[in-house]
DNA sequence: GCCAACGTTGGC
DNA sequence: GCCAACGTTGGC
């Protein structure tokens, strides 16, 4: 059975409309071990809430799904890339990414304010761990949020 | 642009 | 191994 996740992206850099246009997108640049570990256990077909962070307003913009499981993030080896990690080498990669496929854009954007107001979501790491960019979502939470998205 | 939260680094 | 300093994230 597919797992559910919430993944953050800054819409100024890569938002739901960018994914819709490209159909698929690589989730590179994650440099947090916990977020990386979550990506490592993702399976093709896992469902993802596409969250806009650092946005006005921030919130869930739509749905994507995992279309390629974790593989080494090439930006860690690229000196010219802002995500370059000198401790990583191609034979011992540190950072991984998954690829996502666009599924749908919510007819109704669900802002963070509204998520905060939903008692079913009170336990979500989204609120307690504000800096975590990849967050597991329970099926019940998933259903609630998707319903709000119309 | 500011700043609080918090993860990471590095000196000891 | 501790912990202060530092850097980054993300809401506002």
mmCIF file with all atom_site columns, C-alpha atoms (C1' of nucleotides) in Angstrom:
data_model
loop_
_atom_site.group_PDB
_atom_site.id
_atom_site.type_symbol
_atom_site.label_atom_id
_atom_site.label_alt_id
_atom_site.label_comp_id
_atom_site.label_asym_id
_atom_site.label_entity_id
_atom_site.label_seq_id
_atom_site.pdbx_PDB_ins_code
_atom_site.Cartn_x
_atom_site.Cartn_y
_atom_site.Cartn_z
_atom_site.occupancy
_atom_site.B_iso_or_equiv
_atom_site.pdbx_formal_charge
_atom_site.auth_seq_id
_atom_site.auth_comp_id
_atom_site.auth_asym_id
_atom_site.auth_atom_id
_atom_site.pdbx_PDB_model_num
ATOM 1   C CA    . UNK A 1 1   ? 0.000   0.000  0.000   1.00 0.00 ? 1   UNK A CA    1
ATOM 2   C CA    . UNK A 1 2   ? 1.267   3.448  -0.934  1.00 0.00 ? 2   UNK A CA    1
ATOM 3   C CA    . UNK A 1 3   ? 2.521   5.795  1.754   1.00 0.00 ? 3   UNK A CA    1
ATOM 4   C CA    . UNK A 1 4   ? 1.679   9.455  1.969   1.00 0.00 ? 4   UNK A CA    1
ATOM 5   C CA    . UNK A 1 5   ? 4.002   12.427 2.337   1.00 0.00 ? 5   UNK A CA    1
ATOM 6   C CA    . UNK A 1 6   ? 4.146   16.174 2.362   1.00 0.00 ? 6   UNK A CA    1
ATOM 7   C CA    . UNK A 1 7   ? 7.052   17.817 0.561   1.00 0.00 ? 7   UNK A CA    1
ATOM 8   C CA    . UNK A 1 8   ? 7.962   21.482 0.630   1.00 0.00 ? 8   UNK A CA    1
ATOM 9   C CA    . UNK A 1 9   ? 9.176   23.614 -2.194  1.00 0.00 ? 9   UNK A CA    1
ATOM 10  C CA    . UNK A 1 10  ? 9.479   27.338 -2.637  1.00 0.00 ? 10  UNK A CA    1
ATOM 11  C CA    . UNK A 1 11  ? 7.130   28.345 -5.450  1.00 0.00 ? 11  UNK A CA    1
ATOM 12  C CA    . UNK A 1 12  ? 9.574   31.066 -6.530  1.00 0.00 ? 12  UNK A CA    1
ATOM 13  C CA    . UNK A 1 13  ? 12.064  28.277 -7.251  1.00 0.00 ? 13  UNK A CA    1
ATOM 14  C CA    . UNK A 1 14  ? 9.850   25.344 -8.202  1.00 0.00 ? 14  UNK A CA    1
ATOM 15  C CA    . UNK A 1 15  ? 6.113   25.385 -7.595  1.00 0.00 ? 15  UNK A CA    1
ATOM 16  C CA    . UNK A 1 16  ? 3.136   23.234 -8.501  1.00 0.00 ? 16  UNK A CA    1
ATOM 17  C CA    . UNK A 1 17  ? 2.738   25.045 -11.837 1.00 0.00 ? 17  UNK A CA    1
ATOM 18  C CA    . UNK A 1 18  ? 6.322   24.224 -12.752 1.00 0.00 ? 18  UNK A CA    1
ATOM 19  C CA    . UNK A 1 19  ? 5.701   20.560 -12.008 1.00 0.00 ? 19  UNK A CA    1
ATOM 20  C CA    . UNK A 1 20  ? 2.448   20.667 -13.999 1.00 0.00 ? 20  UNK A CA    1
ATOM 21  C CA    . UNK A 1 21  ? 4.298   22.079 -16.978 1.00 0.00 ? 21  UNK A CA    1
ATOM 22  C CA    . UNK A 1 22  ? 7.247   19.668 -16.783 1.00 0.00 ? 22  UNK A CA    1
ATOM 23  C CA    . UNK A 1 23  ? 5.067   16.669 -15.807 1.00 0.00 ? 23  UNK A CA    1
ATOM 24  C CA    . UNK A 1 24  ? 7.901   15.278 -13.696 1.00 0.00 ? 24  UNK A CA    1
ATOM 25  C CA    . UNK A 1 25  ? 10.542  16.875 -11.507 1.00 0.00 ? 25  UNK A CA    1
ATOM 26  C CA    . UNK A 1 26  ? 13.564  15.816 -9.460  1.00 0.00 ? 26  UNK A CA    1
ATOM 27  C CA    . UNK A 1 27  ? 13.514  16.683 -5.771  1.00 0.00 ? 27  UNK A CA    1
ATOM 28  C CA    . UNK A 1 28  ? 17.183  17.603 -5.504  1.00 0.00 ? 28  UNK A CA    1
ATOM 29  C CA    . UNK A 1 29  ? 18.907  19.860 -3.021  1.00 0.00 ? 29  UNK A CA    1
ATOM 30  C CA    . UNK A 1 30  ? 17.652  18.269 0.198   1.00 0.00 ? 30  UNK A CA    1
ATOM 31  C CA    . UNK A 1 31  ? 20.439  18.589 2.765   1.00 0.00 ? 31  UNK A CA    1
ATOM 32  C CA    . UNK A 1 32  ? 18.787  17.351 5.899   1.00 0.00 ? 32  UNK A CA    1
ATOM 33  C CA    . UNK A 1 33  ? 19.356  13.792 7.066   1.00 0.00 ? 33  UNK A CA    1
ATOM 34  C CA    . UNK A 1 34  ? 15.859  13.154 8.339   1.00 0.00 ? 34  UNK A CA    1
ATOM 35  C CA    . UNK A 1 35  ? 14.256  14.386 5.126   1.00 0.00 ? 35  UNK A CA    1
ATOM 36  C CA    . UNK A 1 36  ? 16.743  12.300 3.136   1.00 0.00 ? 36  UNK A CA    1
ATOM 37  C CA    . UNK A 1 37  ? 15.895  9.187  5.130   1.00 0.00 ? 37  UNK A CA    1
ATOM 38  C CA    . UNK A 1 38  ? 12.220  9.658  4.411   1.00 0.00 ? 38  UNK A CA    1
ATOM 39  C CA    . UNK A 1 39  ? 12.964  9.930  0.697   1.00 0.00 ? 39  UNK A CA    1
ATOM 40  C CA    . UNK A 1 40  ? 15.024  6.741  0.850   1.00 0.00 ? 40  UNK A CA    1
ATOM 41  C CA    . UNK A 1 41  ? 12.003  4.719  1.927   1.00 0.00 ? 41  UNK A CA    1
ATOM 42  C CA    . UNK A 1 42  ? 9.622   6.172  -0.651  1.00 0.00 ? 42  UNK A CA    1
ATOM 43  C CA    . UNK A 1 43  ? 8.234   3.805  -3.255  1.00 0.00 ? 43  UNK A CA    1
ATOM 44  C CA    . UNK A 1 44  ? 7.015   4.413  -6.780  1.00 0.00 ? 44  UNK A CA    1
ATOM 45  C CA    . UNK A 1 45  ? 3.352   5.333  -6.478  1.00 0.00 ? 45  UNK A CA    1
ATOM 46  C CA    . UNK A 1 46  ? 3.623   6.970  -3.034  1.00 0.00 ? 46  UNK A CA    1
ATOM 47  C CA    . UNK A 1 47  ? 1.382   10.032 -2.839  1.00 0.00 ? 47  UNK A CA    1
ATOM 48  C CA    . UNK A 1 48  ? 2.792   13.469 -2.082  1.00 0.00 ? 48  UNK A CA    1
ATOM 49  C CA    . UNK A 1 49  ? 1.153   16.698 -0.972  1.00 0.00 ? 49  UNK A CA    1
ATOM 50  C CA    . UNK A 1 50  ? 2.975   19.491 -2.781  1.00 0.00 ? 50  UNK A CA    1
ATOM 51  C CA    . UNK A 1 51  ? 3.502   22.244 -0.212  1.00 0.00 ? 51  UNK A CA    1
ATOM 52  C CA    . UNK A 1 52  ? 4.493   25.804 -1.046  1.00 0.00 ? 52  UNK A CA    1
ATOM 53  C CA    . UNK A 1 53  ? 6.870   27.193 1.575   1.00 0.00 ? 53  UNK A CA    1
ATOM 54  C CA    . UNK A 1 54  ? 8.154   30.737 1.898   1.00 0.00 ? 54  UNK A CA    1
ATOM 55  C CA    . UNK A 1 55  ? 5.097   31.826 -0.008  1.00 0.00 ? 55  UNK A CA    1
ATOM 56  C CA    . UNK A 1 56  ? 2.240   34.265 0.412   1.00 0.00 ? 56  UNK A CA    1
ATOM 57  C CA    . UNK A 1 57  ? 0.476   32.375 1.659   1.00 0.00 ? 57  UNK A CA    1
ATOM 58  C CA    . UNK A 1 58  ? 2.239   29.083 2.339   1.00 0.00 ? 58  UNK A CA    1
ATOM 59  C CA    . UNK A 1 59  ? 0.148   25.938 2.068   1.00 0.00 ? 59  UNK A CA    1
ATOM 60  C CA    . UNK A 1 60  ? -0.712  22.815 0.117   1.00 0.00 ? 60  UNK A CA    1
ATOM 61  C CA    . UNK A 1 61  ? -1.044  23.471 -3.601  1.00 0.00 ? 61  UNK A CA    1
ATOM 62  C CA    . UNK A 1 62  ? -1.704  20.041 -5.074  1.00 0.00 ? 62  UNK A CA    1
ATOM 63  C CA    . UNK A 1 63  ? -0.780  16.399 -5.434  1.00 0.00 ? 63  UNK A CA    1
ATOM 64  C CA    . UNK A 1 64  ? 2.177   14.557 -6.925  1.00 0.00 ? 64  UNK A CA    1
ATOM 65  C CA    . UNK A 1 65  ? 3.385   10.973 -6.822  1.00 0.00 ? 65  UNK A CA    1
ATOM 66  C CA    . UNK A 1 66  ? 6.759   9.306  -6.631  1.00 0.00 ? 66  UNK A CA    1
ATOM 67  C CA    . UNK A 1 67  ? 7.817   8.116  -10.087 1.00 0.00 ? 67  UNK A CA    1
ATOM 68  C CA    . UNK A 1 68  ? 11.469  7.277  -9.349  1.00 0.00 ? 68  UNK A CA    1
ATOM 69  C CA    . UNK A 1 69  ? 12.830  5.967  -6.069  1.00 0.00 ? 69  UNK A CA    1
ATOM 70  C CA    . UNK A 1 70  ? 15.840  7.404  -4.249  1.00 0.00 ? 70  UNK A CA    1
ATOM 71  C CA    . UNK A 1 71  ? 19.068  7.850  -6.205  1.00 0.00 ? 71  UNK A CA    1
ATOM 72  C CA    . UNK A 1 72  ? 22.153  10.011 -5.586  1.00 0.00 ? 72  UNK A CA    1
ATOM 73  C CA    . UNK A 1 73  ? 21.447  13.730 -5.950  1.00 0.00 ? 73  UNK A CA    1
ATOM 74  C CA    . UNK A 1 74  ? 23.914  14.887 -8.635  1.00 0.00 ? 74  UNK A CA    1
ATOM 75  C CA    . UNK A 1 75  ? 24.078  18.445 -7.264  1.00 0.00 ? 75  UNK A CA    1
ATOM 76  C CA    . UNK A 1 76  ? 26.190  17.218 -4.326  1.00 0.00 ? 76  UNK A CA    1
ATOM 77  C CA    . UNK A 1 77  ? 29.098  16.498 -6.713  1.00 0.00 ? 77  UNK A CA    1
ATOM 78  C CA    . UNK A 1 78  ? 28.865  19.763 -8.649  1.00 0.00 ? 78  UNK A CA    1
ATOM 79  C CA    . UNK A 1 79  ? 31.265  22.423 -7.360  1.00 0.00 ? 79  UNK A CA    1
ATOM 80  C CA    . UNK A 1 80  ? 29.343  25.108 -9.170  1.00 0.00 ? 80  UNK A CA    1
ATOM 81  C CA    . UNK A 1 81  ? 26.048  24.143 -7.575  1.00 0.00 ? 81  UNK A CA    1
ATOM 82  C CA    . UNK A 1 82  ? 24.796  25.834 -4.444  1.00 0.00 ? 82  UNK A CA    1
ATOM 83  C CA    . UNK A 1 83  ? 24.099  22.394 -2.982  1.00 0.00 ? 83  UNK A CA    1
ATOM 84  C CA    . UNK A 1 84  ? 27.648  21.129 -3.536  1.00 0.00 ? 84  UNK A CA    1
ATOM 85  C CA    . UNK A 1 85  ? 28.925  18.973 -0.677  1.00 0.00 ? 85  UNK A CA    1
ATOM 86  C CA    . UNK A 1 86  ? 32.720  18.527 -0.591  1.00 0.00 ? 86  UNK A CA    1
ATOM 87  C CA    . UNK A 1 87  ? 32.356  15.488 1.675   1.00 0.00 ? 87  UNK A CA    1
ATOM 88  C CA    . UNK A 1 88  ? 30.434  13.559 -0.954  1.00 0.00 ? 88  UNK A CA    1
ATOM 89  C CA    . UNK A 1 89  ? 31.942  11.531 -3.800  1.00 0.00 ? 89  UNK A CA    1
ATOM 90  C CA    . UNK A 1 90  ? 30.267  9.615  -6.629  1.00 0.00 ? 90  UNK A CA    1
ATOM 91  C CA    . UNK A 1 91  ? 31.316  6.305  -5.028  1.00 0.00 ? 91  UNK A CA    1
ATOM 92  C CA    . UNK A 1 92  ? 30.044  7.431  -1.634  1.00 0.00 ? 92  UNK A CA    1
ATOM 93  C CA    . UNK A 1 93  ? 27.075  9.708  -2.118  1.00 0.00 ? 93  UNK A CA    1
ATOM 94  C CA    . UNK A 1 94  ? 25.581  11.346 0.953   1.00 0.00 ? 94  UNK A CA    1
ATOM 95  C CA    . UNK A 1 95  ? 22.431  12.935 -0.459  1.00 0.00 ? 95  UNK A CA    1
ATOM 96  C CA    . UNK A 1 96  ? 19.577  11.333 -2.346  1.00 0.00 ? 96  UNK A CA    1
ATOM 97  C CA    . UNK A 1 97  ? 16.562  12.522 -4.241  1.00 0.00 ? 97  UNK A CA    1
ATOM 98  C CA    . UNK A 1 98  ? 13.368  11.113 -5.673  1.00 0.00 ? 98  UNK A CA    1
ATOM 99  C CA    . UNK A 1 99  ? 11.514  12.172 -8.803  1.00 0.00 ? 99  UNK A CA    1
ATOM 100 C CA    . UNK A 1 100 ? 7.878   13.213 -8.690  1.00 0.00 ? 100 UNK A CA    1
ATOM 101 C CA    . UNK A 1 101 ? 5.157   13.151 -11.314 1.00 0.00 ? 101 UNK A CA    1
ATOM 102 C CA    . UNK A 1 102 ? 2.446   15.790 -11.396 1.00 0.00 ? 102 UNK A CA    1
ATOM 103 C CA    . UNK A 1 103 ? -0.983  14.449 -10.448 1.00 0.00 ? 103 UNK A CA    1
ATOM 104 C CA    . UNK A 1 104 ? -3.212  17.472 -9.866  1.00 0.00 ? 104 UNK A CA    1
ATOM 105 C CA    . UNK A 1 105 ? -3.391  21.042 -8.717  1.00 0.00 ? 105 UNK A CA    1
ATOM 106 C CA    . UNK A 1 106 ? -5.967  21.699 -6.014  1.00 0.00 ? 106 UNK A CA    1
ATOM 107 C CA    . UNK A 1 107 ? -8.944  23.693 -7.318  1.00 0.00 ? 107 UNK A CA    1
ATOM 108 C CA    . UNK A 1 108 ? -8.696  25.329 -3.899  1.00 0.00 ? 108 UNK A CA    1
ATOM 109 C CA    . UNK A 1 109 ? -5.294  26.120 -2.354  1.00 0.00 ? 109 UNK A CA    1
ATOM 110 C CA    . UNK A 1 110 ? -5.199  25.077 1.327   1.00 0.00 ? 110 UNK A CA    1
ATOM 111 C CA    . UNK A 1 111 ? -3.269  27.695 3.308   1.00 0.00 ? 111 UNK A CA    1
ATOM 112 C CA    . UNK A 1 112 ? -1.201  26.926 6.390   1.00 0.00 ? 112 UNK A CA    1
ATOM 113 C CA    . UNK A 1 113 ? -3.632  28.886 8.549   1.00 0.00 ? 113 UNK A CA    1
ATOM 114 C CA    . UNK A 1 114 ? -6.387  26.490 7.602   1.00 0.00 ? 114 UNK A CA    1
ATOM 115 C CA    . UNK A 1 115 ? -4.210  23.428 8.218   1.00 0.00 ? 115 UNK A CA    1
ATOM 116 C CA    . UNK A 1 116 ? -3.455  24.786 11.691  1.00 0.00 ? 116 UNK A CA    1
ATOM 117 C CA    . UNK A 1 117 ? -7.139  25.017 12.381  1.00 0.00 ? 117 UNK A CA    1
ATOM 118 C CA    . UNK A 1 118 ? -7.813  21.358 11.624  1.00 0.00 ? 118 UNK A CA    1
ATOM 119 C CA    . UNK A 1 119 ? -7.759  19.328 14.856  1.00 0.00 ? 119 UNK A CA    1
ATOM 120 C CA    . UNK A 1 120 ? -7.064  16.092 12.941  1.00 0.00 ? 120 UNK A CA    1
ATOM 121 C CA    . UNK A 1 121 ? -3.713  17.534 11.904  1.00 0.00 ? 121 UNK A CA    1
ATOM 122 C CA    . UNK A 1 122 ? -2.570  18.680 15.337  1.00 0.00 ? 122 UNK A CA    1
ATOM 123 C CA    . UNK A 1 123 ? 0.107   15.960 15.473  1.00 0.00 ? 123 UNK A CA    1
ATOM 124 C CA    . UNK A 1 124 ? 1.656   16.719 12.118  1.00 0.00 ? 124 UNK A CA    1
ATOM 125 C CA    . UNK A 1 125 ? 5.383   17.386 12.033  1.00 0.00 ? 125 UNK A CA    1
ATOM 126 C CA    . UNK A 1 126 ? 4.517   20.312 9.799   1.00 0.00 ? 126 UNK A CA    1
ATOM 127 C CA    . UNK A 1 127 ? 3.800   22.372 12.906  1.00 0.00 ? 127 UNK A CA    1
ATOM 128 C CA    . UNK A 1 128 ? 6.213   20.891 15.425  1.00 0.00 ? 128 UNK A CA    1
ATOM 129 C CA    . UNK A 1 129 ? 9.153   20.540 13.079  1.00 0.00 ? 129 UNK A CA    1
ATOM 130 C CA    . UNK A 1 130 ? 8.866   23.621 10.969  1.00 0.00 ? 130 UNK A CA    1
ATOM 131 C CA    . UNK A 1 131 ? 12.245  23.140 9.322   1.00 0.00 ? 131 UNK A CA    1
ATOM 132 C CA    . UNK A 1 132 ? 11.669  19.596 8.144   1.00 0.00 ? 132 UNK A CA    1
ATOM 133 C CA    . UNK A 1 133 ? 10.947  19.642 4.412   1.00 0.00 ? 133 UNK A CA    1
ATOM 134 C CA    . UNK A 1 134 ? 9.765   16.053 3.941   1.00 0.00 ? 134 UNK A CA    1
ATOM 135 C CA    . UNK A 1 135 ? 7.020   14.952 6.300   1.00 0.00 ? 135 UNK A CA    1
ATOM 136 C CA    . UNK A 1 136 ? 5.095   11.677 6.617   1.00 0.00 ? 136 UNK A CA    1
ATOM 137 C CA    . UNK A 1 137 ? 1.308   11.987 6.384   1.00 0.00 ? 137 UNK A CA    1
ATOM 138 C CA    . UNK A 1 138 ? -1.205  9.436  7.673   1.00 0.00 ? 138 UNK A CA    1
ATOM 139 C CA    . UNK A 1 139 ? -4.004  8.232  5.371   1.00 0.00 ? 139 UNK A CA    1
ATOM 140 C CA    . UNK A 1 140 ? -6.540  10.038 7.575   1.00 0.00 ? 140 UNK A CA    1
ATOM 141 C CA    . UNK A 1 141 ? -4.606  13.297 7.404   1.00 0.00 ? 141 UNK A CA    1
ATOM 142 C CA    . UNK A 1 142 ? -4.222  12.850 3.665   1.00 0.00 ? 142 UNK A CA    1
ATOM 143 C CA    . UNK A 1 143 ? -7.965  12.457 3.207   1.00 0.00 ? 143 UNK A CA    1
ATOM 144 C CA    . UNK A 1 144 ? -8.762  15.534 5.257   1.00 0.00 ? 144 UNK A CA    1
ATOM 145 C CA    . UNK A 1 145 ? -6.356  17.753 3.398   1.00 0.00 ? 145 UNK A CA    1
ATOM 146 C CA    . UNK A 1 146 ? -7.308  16.521 -0.065  1.00 0.00 ? 146 UNK A CA    1
ATOM 147 C CA    . UNK A 1 147 ? -10.971 17.120 0.785   1.00 0.00 ? 147 UNK A CA    1
ATOM 148 C CA    . UNK A 1 148 ? -10.164 20.716 1.689   1.00 0.00 ? 148 UNK A CA    1
ATOM 149 C CA    . UNK A 1 149 ? -8.361  21.130 -1.582  1.00 0.00 ? 149 UNK A CA    1
ATOM 150 C CA    . UNK A 1 150 ? -11.665 20.576 -3.302  1.00 0.00 ? 150 UNK A CA    1
ATOM 151 C "C1'" . DG  B 2 1   ? 13.955  41.889 5.569   1.00 0.00 ? 1   DG  B "C1'" 1
ATOM 152 C "C1'" . DC  B 2 2   ? 13.556  40.238 10.235  1.00 0.00 ? 2   DC  B "C1'" 1
ATOM 153 C "C1'" . DC  B 2 3   ? 13.896  36.908 13.470  1.00 0.00 ? 3   DC  B "C1'" 1
ATOM 154 C "C1'" . DA  B 2 4   ? 12.786  32.533 15.991  1.00 0.00 ? 4   DA  B "C1'" 1
ATOM 155 C "C1'" . DA  B 2 5   ? 13.573  27.744 15.722  1.00 0.00 ? 5   DA  B "C1'" 1
ATOM 156 C "C1'" . DC  B 2 6   ? 16.644  24.397 15.215  1.00 0.00 ? 6   DC  B "C1'" 1
ATOM 157 C "C1'" . DG  B 2 7   ? 20.113  21.416 12.848  1.00 0.00 ? 7   DG  B "C1'" 1
ATOM 158 C "C1'" . DT  B 2 8   ? 25.179  21.279 12.123  1.00 0.00 ? 8   DT  B "C1'" 1
ATOM 159 C "C1'" . DT  B 2 9   ? 29.966  22.288 12.961  1.00 0.00 ? 9   DT  B "C1'" 1
ATOM 160 C "C1'" . DG  B 2 10  ? 34.063  22.620 15.365  1.00 0.00 ? 10  DG  B "C1'" 1
ATOM 161 C "C1'" . DG  B 2 11  ? 36.966  23.774 19.446  1.00 0.00 ? 11  DG  B "C1'" 1
ATOM 162 C "C1'" . DC  B 2 12  ? 38.067  21.963 23.537  1.00 0.00 ? 12  DC  B "C1'" 1
ATOM 163 C "C1'" . DG  C 3 1   ? 30.974  14.252 24.226  1.00 0.00 ? 1   DG  C "C1'" 1
ATOM 164 C "C1'" . DC  C 3 2   ? 29.599  18.982 25.321  1.00 0.00 ? 2   DC  C "C1'" 1
ATOM 165 C "C1'" . DC  C 3 3   ? 28.066  23.154 23.932  1.00 0.00 ? 3   DC  C "C1'" 1
ATOM 166 C "C1'" . DA  C 3 4   ? 28.664  27.759 21.822  1.00 0.00 ? 4   DA  C "C1'" 1
ATOM 167 C "C1'" . DA  C 3 5   ? 28.727  29.686 17.411  1.00 0.00 ? 5   DA  C "C1'" 1
ATOM 168 C "C1'" . DC  C 3 6   ? 27.019  29.562 13.130  1.00 0.00 ? 6   DC  C "C1'" 1
ATOM 169 C "C1'" . DG  C 3 7   ? 24.001  28.815 9.122   1.00 0.00 ? 7   DG  C "C1'" 1
ATOM 170 C "C1'" . DT  C 3 8   ? 19.549  27.795 7.166   1.00 0.00 ? 8   DT  C "C1'" 1
ATOM 171 C "C1'" . DT  C 3 9   ? 14.603  27.420 6.992   1.00 0.00 ? 9   DT  C "C1'" 1
ATOM 172 C "C1'" . DG  C 3 10  ? 10.403  29.379 6.787   1.00 0.00 ? 10  DG  C "C1'" 1
ATOM 173 C "C1'" . DG  C 3 11  ? 6.553   32.321 8.683   1.00 0.00 ? 11  DG  C "C1'" 1
ATOM 174 C "C1'" . DC  C 3 12  ? 5.359   36.776 8.856   1.00 0.00 ? 12  DC  C "C1'" 1
#
